[in-house]
Short mmCIF file of N, CA and C in Angstrom, two decimals:
data_model
loop_
_atom_site.label_atom_id
_atom_site.label_comp_id
_atom_site.label_asym_id
_atom_site.label_seq_id
_atom_site.Cartn_x
_atom_site.Cartn_y
_atom_site.Cartn_z
N MET A 5 -50.53 8.24 4.69
CA MET A 5 -49.53 8.48 5.70
C MET A 5 -48.33 7.58 5.42
N ARG A 6 -47.17 8.16 5.53
CA ARG A 6 -45.94 7.42 5.25
C ARG A 6 -45.43 6.76 6.52
N ARG A 7 -45.18 5.49 6.44
CA ARG A 7 -44.68 4.76 7.62
C ARG A 7 -43.19 4.49 7.48
N THR A 8 -42.51 4.61 8.55
CA THR A 8 -41.09 4.26 8.56
C THR A 8 -40.94 2.94 9.28
N ARG A 9 -39.79 2.35 9.14
CA ARG A 9 -39.52 1.08 9.85
C ARG A 9 -39.62 1.25 11.35
N ALA A 10 -39.13 2.38 11.86
CA ALA A 10 -39.18 2.62 13.31
C ALA A 10 -40.61 2.67 13.79
N MET A 11 -41.50 3.33 13.02
CA MET A 11 -42.91 3.40 13.41
C MET A 11 -43.54 2.02 13.40
N VAL A 12 -43.30 1.25 12.37
CA VAL A 12 -43.87 -0.09 12.27
C VAL A 12 -43.34 -0.96 13.39
N ALA A 13 -42.06 -0.89 13.67
CA ALA A 13 -41.47 -1.69 14.75
C ALA A 13 -42.07 -1.30 16.08
N GLY A 14 -42.31 -0.01 16.29
CA GLY A 14 -42.90 0.46 17.55
C GLY A 14 -44.31 -0.06 17.73
N VAL A 15 -45.07 -0.10 16.65
CA VAL A 15 -46.43 -0.62 16.70
C VAL A 15 -46.41 -2.10 17.02
N VAL A 16 -45.52 -2.85 16.39
CA VAL A 16 -45.44 -4.29 16.63
C VAL A 16 -45.03 -4.56 18.06
N VAL A 17 -44.03 -3.85 18.58
CA VAL A 17 -43.58 -4.05 19.96
C VAL A 17 -44.69 -3.66 20.92
N GLY A 18 -45.35 -2.53 20.67
CA GLY A 18 -46.45 -2.09 21.54
C GLY A 18 -47.58 -3.09 21.56
N ALA A 19 -47.93 -3.63 20.42
CA ALA A 19 -49.00 -4.61 20.34
C ALA A 19 -48.63 -5.88 21.08
N THR A 20 -47.39 -6.28 20.96
CA THR A 20 -46.93 -7.48 21.66
C THR A 20 -47.00 -7.28 23.16
N VAL A 21 -46.61 -6.11 23.65
CA VAL A 21 -46.63 -5.82 25.08
C VAL A 21 -48.07 -5.80 25.57
N ALA A 22 -48.97 -5.17 24.81
CA ALA A 22 -50.37 -5.09 25.22
C ALA A 22 -50.99 -6.49 25.30
N VAL A 23 -50.66 -7.35 24.34
CA VAL A 23 -51.23 -8.69 24.33
C VAL A 23 -50.65 -9.52 25.47
N ALA A 24 -49.37 -9.44 25.68
CA ALA A 24 -48.73 -10.26 26.70
C ALA A 24 -48.98 -9.70 28.10
N GLY A 25 -49.27 -8.41 28.22
CA GLY A 25 -49.55 -7.83 29.52
C GLY A 25 -48.32 -7.59 30.36
N CYS A 26 -47.16 -7.51 29.72
CA CYS A 26 -45.96 -7.22 30.48
C CYS A 26 -45.09 -6.25 29.71
N SER A 27 -44.08 -5.73 30.34
CA SER A 27 -43.20 -4.78 29.66
C SER A 27 -42.16 -5.53 28.85
N PRO A 28 -41.69 -4.89 27.75
CA PRO A 28 -40.69 -5.58 26.93
C PRO A 28 -39.39 -5.77 27.69
N HIS A 29 -38.71 -6.84 27.38
CA HIS A 29 -37.42 -7.13 28.02
C HIS A 29 -36.33 -7.03 26.96
N VAL A 30 -35.37 -6.19 27.26
CA VAL A 30 -34.23 -6.04 26.36
C VAL A 30 -33.04 -6.68 27.04
N ALA A 31 -32.46 -7.67 26.42
CA ALA A 31 -31.31 -8.37 27.01
C ALA A 31 -30.09 -7.46 26.97
N ALA A 32 -29.40 -7.43 28.07
CA ALA A 32 -28.16 -6.64 28.13
C ALA A 32 -27.09 -7.35 27.33
N PRO A 33 -26.27 -6.60 26.59
CA PRO A 33 -25.21 -7.25 25.83
C PRO A 33 -24.22 -7.94 26.76
N GLU A 34 -23.72 -9.05 26.30
CA GLU A 34 -22.75 -9.77 27.10
C GLU A 34 -21.46 -8.96 27.20
N SER A 35 -20.89 -8.99 28.35
CA SER A 35 -19.62 -8.31 28.57
C SER A 35 -18.50 -9.29 28.26
N ARG A 36 -17.49 -8.82 27.55
CA ARG A 36 -16.36 -9.69 27.20
C ARG A 36 -15.09 -9.09 27.76
N GLU A 37 -14.27 -9.92 28.25
CA GLU A 37 -12.94 -9.51 28.69
C GLU A 37 -12.07 -9.33 27.47
N ALA A 38 -11.09 -8.45 27.55
CA ALA A 38 -10.18 -8.21 26.42
C ALA A 38 -9.50 -9.50 25.97
N SER A 39 -9.23 -10.41 26.89
CA SER A 39 -8.55 -11.65 26.54
C SER A 39 -9.45 -12.60 25.76
N ASP A 40 -10.79 -12.36 25.81
CA ASP A 40 -11.73 -13.20 25.07
C ASP A 40 -11.81 -12.84 23.59
N VAL A 41 -11.40 -11.64 23.26
CA VAL A 41 -11.51 -11.16 21.89
C VAL A 41 -10.30 -11.64 21.10
N VAL A 42 -10.56 -12.29 19.99
CA VAL A 42 -9.48 -12.81 19.15
C VAL A 42 -9.46 -12.01 17.85
N VAL A 43 -8.34 -11.42 17.55
CA VAL A 43 -8.18 -10.69 16.31
C VAL A 43 -7.24 -11.47 15.42
N SER A 44 -7.69 -11.77 14.23
CA SER A 44 -6.88 -12.53 13.30
C SER A 44 -6.04 -11.58 12.45
N VAL A 45 -4.74 -11.71 12.55
CA VAL A 45 -3.83 -10.90 11.75
C VAL A 45 -3.02 -11.86 10.88
N ALA A 46 -3.17 -11.68 9.59
CA ALA A 46 -2.45 -12.55 8.65
C ALA A 46 -0.96 -12.23 8.70
N GLU A 47 -0.17 -13.28 8.69
CA GLU A 47 1.27 -13.07 8.64
C GLU A 47 1.68 -12.61 7.25
N ASP A 48 2.67 -11.76 7.21
CA ASP A 48 3.18 -11.26 5.94
C ASP A 48 4.41 -12.07 5.59
N GLU A 49 4.24 -13.02 4.66
CA GLU A 49 5.36 -13.88 4.28
C GLU A 49 6.48 -13.12 3.60
N TYR A 50 6.22 -11.88 3.16
CA TYR A 50 7.24 -11.10 2.48
C TYR A 50 7.90 -10.05 3.37
N GLU A 51 7.50 -9.98 4.63
CA GLU A 51 8.12 -9.03 5.54
C GLU A 51 9.61 -9.36 5.69
N GLY A 52 10.46 -8.38 5.46
CA GLY A 52 11.90 -8.56 5.57
C GLY A 52 12.56 -9.25 4.39
N TYR A 53 11.82 -9.47 3.32
CA TYR A 53 12.32 -10.23 2.17
C TYR A 53 13.61 -9.65 1.59
N PHE A 54 13.72 -8.33 1.47
CA PHE A 54 14.90 -7.70 0.90
C PHE A 54 15.81 -7.05 1.95
N ASP A 55 15.64 -7.39 3.22
CA ASP A 55 16.45 -6.77 4.27
C ASP A 55 17.95 -6.99 4.08
N ALA A 56 18.34 -8.14 3.56
CA ALA A 56 19.77 -8.45 3.40
C ALA A 56 20.42 -7.57 2.34
N GLU A 57 19.64 -7.06 1.39
CA GLU A 57 20.17 -6.22 0.32
C GLU A 57 19.84 -4.75 0.56
N ALA A 58 19.85 -4.32 1.79
CA ALA A 58 19.36 -2.99 2.17
C ALA A 58 19.92 -1.84 1.35
N SER A 59 21.21 -1.69 1.24
CA SER A 59 21.78 -0.56 0.52
C SER A 59 22.42 -1.02 -0.78
N PRO A 60 21.81 -0.69 -1.92
CA PRO A 60 22.28 -1.22 -3.20
C PRO A 60 23.46 -0.46 -3.80
N VAL A 61 23.73 0.74 -3.34
CA VAL A 61 24.83 1.54 -3.88
C VAL A 61 25.63 2.11 -2.72
N SER A 62 26.84 2.56 -2.99
CA SER A 62 27.65 3.09 -1.90
C SER A 62 27.00 4.35 -1.34
N ASP A 63 27.29 4.65 -0.07
CA ASP A 63 26.70 5.81 0.58
C ASP A 63 27.05 7.12 -0.12
N ASP A 64 28.19 7.16 -0.81
CA ASP A 64 28.60 8.38 -1.51
C ASP A 64 27.67 8.69 -2.68
N GLU A 65 27.16 7.65 -3.34
CA GLU A 65 26.37 7.83 -4.56
C GLU A 65 24.87 7.79 -4.32
N ALA A 66 24.43 7.17 -3.25
CA ALA A 66 23.00 6.89 -3.08
C ALA A 66 22.17 8.14 -2.87
N VAL A 67 21.08 8.22 -3.59
CA VAL A 67 20.05 9.20 -3.30
C VAL A 67 19.14 8.55 -2.27
N GLY A 68 18.94 7.27 -2.41
CA GLY A 68 18.12 6.56 -1.44
C GLY A 68 17.73 5.18 -1.88
N ALA A 69 17.20 4.46 -0.93
CA ALA A 69 16.70 3.12 -1.17
C ALA A 69 15.51 2.90 -0.24
N MET A 70 14.59 2.07 -0.69
CA MET A 70 13.41 1.75 0.11
C MET A 70 13.02 0.32 -0.22
N TRP A 71 12.59 -0.42 0.79
CA TRP A 71 12.18 -1.80 0.55
C TRP A 71 11.14 -2.17 1.59
N GLY A 72 10.36 -3.19 1.27
CA GLY A 72 9.32 -3.66 2.17
C GLY A 72 8.37 -4.59 1.46
N SER A 73 7.15 -4.69 2.02
CA SER A 73 6.14 -5.55 1.41
C SER A 73 4.94 -4.70 0.99
N PHE A 74 4.12 -5.28 0.13
CA PHE A 74 2.91 -4.60 -0.30
C PHE A 74 1.80 -4.71 0.74
N GLY A 75 2.00 -5.51 1.78
CA GLY A 75 1.03 -5.67 2.86
C GLY A 75 0.35 -7.02 2.81
N THR A 76 -0.67 -7.16 3.68
CA THR A 76 -1.44 -8.40 3.74
C THR A 76 -2.93 -8.10 3.75
N GLY A 77 -3.71 -9.08 3.36
CA GLY A 77 -5.17 -8.97 3.41
C GLY A 77 -5.67 -7.72 2.72
N ARG A 78 -6.55 -7.00 3.42
CA ARG A 78 -7.10 -5.77 2.86
C ARG A 78 -6.11 -4.62 2.91
N GLY A 79 -4.98 -4.82 3.57
CA GLY A 79 -3.98 -3.78 3.68
C GLY A 79 -3.01 -3.72 2.51
N ILE A 80 -3.22 -4.55 1.50
CA ILE A 80 -2.34 -4.54 0.33
C ILE A 80 -2.69 -3.34 -0.54
N GLY A 81 -1.67 -2.61 -0.91
CA GLY A 81 -1.93 -1.46 -1.77
C GLY A 81 -0.66 -0.96 -2.41
N PRO A 82 -0.81 0.02 -3.28
CA PRO A 82 0.39 0.60 -3.90
C PRO A 82 1.29 1.20 -2.81
N VAL A 83 2.57 1.21 -3.08
CA VAL A 83 3.52 1.85 -2.17
C VAL A 83 4.20 2.98 -2.93
N GLY A 84 4.56 4.00 -2.22
CA GLY A 84 5.18 5.13 -2.88
C GLY A 84 6.30 5.72 -2.05
N TRP A 85 7.12 6.46 -2.73
CA TRP A 85 8.25 7.12 -2.10
C TRP A 85 8.48 8.41 -2.85
N SER A 86 8.63 9.49 -2.13
CA SER A 86 8.96 10.74 -2.79
C SER A 86 10.19 11.34 -2.13
N HIS A 87 10.98 12.00 -2.92
CA HIS A 87 12.20 12.66 -2.45
C HIS A 87 12.09 14.11 -2.93
N GLY A 88 11.54 14.94 -2.06
CA GLY A 88 11.22 16.31 -2.43
C GLY A 88 12.39 17.23 -2.66
N SER A 89 13.60 16.84 -2.20
CA SER A 89 14.74 17.75 -2.35
C SER A 89 15.80 17.26 -3.34
N ALA A 90 15.51 16.18 -4.06
CA ALA A 90 16.48 15.67 -5.04
C ALA A 90 16.65 16.69 -6.17
N ALA A 91 17.89 16.98 -6.49
CA ALA A 91 18.19 17.96 -7.53
C ALA A 91 17.74 17.46 -8.90
N PRO A 92 17.38 18.37 -9.80
CA PRO A 92 17.05 17.96 -11.16
C PRO A 92 18.24 17.23 -11.78
N GLY A 93 17.96 16.23 -12.57
CA GLY A 93 19.04 15.48 -13.21
C GLY A 93 18.57 14.12 -13.66
N THR A 94 19.53 13.30 -14.05
CA THR A 94 19.23 11.95 -14.50
C THR A 94 19.63 10.97 -13.42
N TYR A 95 18.74 10.05 -13.13
CA TYR A 95 18.94 9.06 -12.07
C TYR A 95 18.81 7.66 -12.65
N VAL A 96 19.50 6.72 -12.02
CA VAL A 96 19.35 5.30 -12.33
C VAL A 96 18.40 4.74 -11.26
N VAL A 97 17.27 4.25 -11.71
CA VAL A 97 16.27 3.68 -10.81
C VAL A 97 16.32 2.17 -10.98
N THR A 98 16.47 1.46 -9.88
CA THR A 98 16.47 0.00 -9.91
C THR A 98 15.34 -0.49 -9.02
N VAL A 99 14.51 -1.37 -9.56
CA VAL A 99 13.38 -1.93 -8.83
C VAL A 99 13.46 -3.44 -8.90
N GLU A 100 13.31 -4.09 -7.75
CA GLU A 100 13.24 -5.55 -7.69
C GLU A 100 11.92 -5.92 -7.05
N CYS A 101 11.39 -7.08 -7.41
CA CYS A 101 10.15 -7.52 -6.79
C CYS A 101 10.11 -9.04 -6.68
N ALA A 102 9.25 -9.49 -5.78
CA ALA A 102 8.98 -10.91 -5.60
C ALA A 102 7.53 -11.03 -5.17
N GLY A 103 6.85 -12.06 -5.62
CA GLY A 103 5.48 -12.29 -5.19
C GLY A 103 4.45 -12.15 -6.29
N PRO A 104 4.04 -10.93 -6.62
CA PRO A 104 2.99 -10.80 -7.63
C PRO A 104 3.50 -11.21 -9.01
N ASP A 105 2.58 -11.48 -9.92
CA ASP A 105 2.98 -11.81 -11.28
C ASP A 105 3.67 -10.63 -11.95
N GLU A 106 3.14 -9.43 -11.66
CA GLU A 106 3.65 -8.23 -12.31
C GLU A 106 3.36 -7.01 -11.44
N ILE A 107 4.23 -6.01 -11.50
CA ILE A 107 3.96 -4.74 -10.84
C ILE A 107 4.12 -3.61 -11.85
N GLU A 108 3.42 -2.52 -11.60
CA GLU A 108 3.60 -1.31 -12.39
C GLU A 108 4.53 -0.38 -11.62
N VAL A 109 5.43 0.25 -12.34
CA VAL A 109 6.39 1.17 -11.74
C VAL A 109 6.15 2.54 -12.37
N ARG A 110 6.01 3.56 -11.52
CA ARG A 110 5.86 4.94 -11.99
C ARG A 110 6.98 5.77 -11.39
N PHE A 111 7.62 6.58 -12.21
CA PHE A 111 8.63 7.53 -11.75
C PHE A 111 8.26 8.86 -12.40
N ASP A 112 8.16 9.91 -11.58
CA ASP A 112 7.76 11.20 -12.14
C ASP A 112 8.16 12.32 -11.20
N GLN A 113 7.96 13.54 -11.71
CA GLN A 113 8.14 14.72 -10.87
C GLN A 113 7.18 14.62 -9.70
N THR A 114 7.44 15.30 -8.62
CA THR A 114 6.60 15.16 -7.43
C THR A 114 5.19 15.70 -7.60
N ASP A 115 4.95 16.58 -8.54
CA ASP A 115 3.62 17.16 -8.68
C ASP A 115 2.87 16.67 -9.92
N HIS A 116 3.29 15.57 -10.47
CA HIS A 116 2.63 15.01 -11.65
C HIS A 116 2.20 13.57 -11.38
N ARG A 117 1.35 13.07 -12.21
CA ARG A 117 0.96 11.65 -12.14
C ARG A 117 0.90 11.15 -13.57
N GLN A 118 1.67 10.15 -13.87
CA GLN A 118 1.70 9.63 -15.23
C GLN A 118 1.34 8.16 -15.25
N ASP A 119 1.19 7.63 -16.46
CA ASP A 119 0.97 6.20 -16.61
C ASP A 119 2.23 5.47 -16.19
N ALA A 120 2.14 4.16 -16.11
CA ALA A 120 3.28 3.37 -15.68
C ALA A 120 4.51 3.66 -16.55
N THR A 121 5.64 3.86 -15.87
CA THR A 121 6.91 4.04 -16.57
C THR A 121 7.32 2.71 -17.19
N THR A 122 7.12 1.64 -16.41
CA THR A 122 7.48 0.30 -16.88
C THR A 122 6.67 -0.72 -16.09
N ARG A 123 6.62 -1.91 -16.61
CA ARG A 123 6.01 -3.05 -15.91
C ARG A 123 7.13 -4.04 -15.64
N LEU A 124 7.03 -4.70 -14.52
CA LEU A 124 8.07 -5.63 -14.11
C LEU A 124 7.44 -6.96 -13.76
N THR A 125 7.93 -8.05 -14.37
CA THR A 125 7.47 -9.40 -14.04
C THR A 125 8.27 -9.87 -12.83
N CYS A 126 7.55 -10.39 -11.84
CA CYS A 126 8.19 -10.84 -10.60
C CYS A 126 8.28 -12.36 -10.57
N PRO A 127 9.29 -12.92 -9.96
CA PRO A 127 10.44 -12.21 -9.40
C PRO A 127 11.32 -11.68 -10.53
N GLY A 128 11.89 -10.54 -10.28
CA GLY A 128 12.74 -9.94 -11.29
C GLY A 128 13.22 -8.56 -10.86
N SER A 129 13.97 -7.94 -11.75
CA SER A 129 14.45 -6.59 -11.49
C SER A 129 14.56 -5.83 -12.80
N VAL A 130 14.53 -4.53 -12.69
CA VAL A 130 14.66 -3.67 -13.85
C VAL A 130 15.41 -2.42 -13.41
N SER A 131 16.25 -1.91 -14.29
CA SER A 131 16.92 -0.62 -14.08
C SER A 131 16.63 0.26 -15.27
N PHE A 132 16.38 1.52 -15.01
CA PHE A 132 16.13 2.45 -16.09
C PHE A 132 16.58 3.85 -15.68
N ASP A 133 16.90 4.67 -16.68
CA ASP A 133 17.25 6.06 -16.43
C ASP A 133 15.97 6.88 -16.35
N ALA A 134 15.94 7.82 -15.42
CA ALA A 134 14.81 8.72 -15.27
C ALA A 134 15.37 10.13 -15.10
N THR A 135 14.87 11.06 -15.89
CA THR A 135 15.37 12.43 -15.84
C THR A 135 14.30 13.36 -15.29
N THR A 136 14.70 14.21 -14.37
CA THR A 136 13.80 15.21 -13.82
C THR A 136 14.29 16.59 -14.22
N THR A 137 13.37 17.51 -14.41
CA THR A 137 13.73 18.89 -14.74
C THR A 137 13.41 19.82 -13.58
N GLU A 138 12.76 19.29 -12.57
CA GLU A 138 12.40 20.05 -11.38
C GLU A 138 13.01 19.36 -10.17
N THR A 139 13.04 20.06 -9.05
CA THR A 139 13.53 19.46 -7.81
C THR A 139 12.51 18.43 -7.33
N GLY A 140 13.01 17.27 -6.95
CA GLY A 140 12.18 16.22 -6.39
C GLY A 140 11.68 15.22 -7.40
N PHE A 141 11.33 14.03 -6.89
CA PHE A 141 10.73 12.98 -7.71
C PHE A 141 9.86 12.11 -6.83
N MET A 142 9.04 11.31 -7.48
CA MET A 142 8.24 10.31 -6.78
C MET A 142 8.28 8.99 -7.53
N ILE A 143 8.17 7.92 -6.78
CA ILE A 143 8.12 6.58 -7.34
C ILE A 143 6.92 5.89 -6.72
N GLU A 144 6.15 5.17 -7.54
CA GLU A 144 5.04 4.40 -7.03
C GLU A 144 5.10 3.01 -7.64
N LEU A 145 4.87 2.00 -6.80
CA LEU A 145 4.80 0.61 -7.25
C LEU A 145 3.41 0.09 -6.95
N ASP A 146 2.80 -0.59 -7.90
CA ASP A 146 1.45 -1.11 -7.71
C ASP A 146 1.43 -2.58 -8.09
N SER A 147 1.08 -3.41 -7.12
CA SER A 147 1.02 -4.86 -7.34
C SER A 147 -0.38 -5.33 -7.69
N ALA A 148 -1.30 -4.42 -7.92
CA ALA A 148 -2.70 -4.74 -8.25
C ALA A 148 -3.34 -5.65 -7.20
N GLY A 149 -3.01 -5.40 -5.94
CA GLY A 149 -3.64 -6.13 -4.85
C GLY A 149 -2.99 -7.46 -4.49
N ALA A 150 -1.89 -7.80 -5.11
CA ALA A 150 -1.22 -9.07 -4.81
C ALA A 150 -0.16 -8.86 -3.74
N PRO A 151 0.01 -9.82 -2.82
CA PRO A 151 1.07 -9.70 -1.82
C PRO A 151 2.43 -9.86 -2.47
N GLY A 152 3.44 -9.32 -1.85
CA GLY A 152 4.78 -9.44 -2.39
C GLY A 152 5.74 -8.47 -1.73
N ALA A 153 6.95 -8.44 -2.23
CA ALA A 153 8.01 -7.58 -1.69
C ALA A 153 8.62 -6.77 -2.82
N TYR A 154 9.21 -5.65 -2.43
CA TYR A 154 9.85 -4.77 -3.41
C TYR A 154 11.11 -4.16 -2.79
N ARG A 155 11.98 -3.72 -3.67
CA ARG A 155 13.15 -2.93 -3.27
C ARG A 155 13.40 -1.92 -4.38
N ILE A 156 13.57 -0.67 -3.99
CA ILE A 156 13.83 0.42 -4.93
C ILE A 156 15.14 1.07 -4.53
N SER A 157 15.98 1.38 -5.49
CA SER A 157 17.16 2.19 -5.22
C SER A 157 17.27 3.25 -6.31
N VAL A 158 17.73 4.41 -5.91
CA VAL A 158 17.88 5.52 -6.84
C VAL A 158 19.26 6.12 -6.62
N ALA A 159 19.99 6.29 -7.71
CA ALA A 159 21.33 6.87 -7.65
C ALA A 159 21.47 7.83 -8.84
N PRO A 160 22.24 8.89 -8.68
CA PRO A 160 22.45 9.78 -9.83
C PRO A 160 23.20 9.07 -10.94
N ARG A 161 22.85 9.35 -12.18
CA ARG A 161 23.57 8.80 -13.34
C ARG A 161 24.92 9.50 -13.39
N ILE A 162 25.99 8.75 -13.33
CA ILE A 162 27.34 9.31 -13.39
C ILE A 162 27.81 9.24 -14.83
N ALA A 163 28.17 10.41 -15.35
CA ALA A 163 28.63 10.46 -16.75
C ALA A 163 29.88 9.64 -16.92
N SER A 164 29.95 8.88 -17.99
CA SER A 164 31.15 8.04 -18.22
C SER A 164 32.03 8.61 -19.27
#
C-alpha cells in the first residue's frame, strides 16, 4: 500500500489524540493590522539620473527619446522601446549609460531579434547609424542584472 504524507500525518495526529484523550488544538493565525506589516522597498539610486538631459535633439528632428533606470532588486531587467510607425530609413541612435560595467544594445526591425548591435562600457555613450527597411524599429538595453541608468535618443540621419 502506498502512503502519502497526508495519510501518515493523519495517523500521527489521530494517534496523538487517542493517547492524550483530547481533541487536537489548532492555533488561530495571528491577526495583523496593515500598519504592522513592513515592506522593504530598495531605493533606486539611478531614478531620475538622466532627467536633466531629457530631449537630446530638437523637436523638429526627434523620432524619440527614452530614459530611466534598469530597476532595483529583483526588478532589474532589460528595458526596451519600440516605435511601430517609424518610416524605413537610416537613424542615428545615441545611448548613454551609468552604473553597470557594460550594457548590450540591440537595434532591429520590430519583428526580429538579433544579437547585440553594440556593447557599451558605463559610464559612457555611443552613437551609431541604424538602417531599417520596414516600418518600425525596436531597441533593447540589457545590463545583465546590474542597477544603473540609461538614455536613448533616435533621430533620422540627415544627408549632408
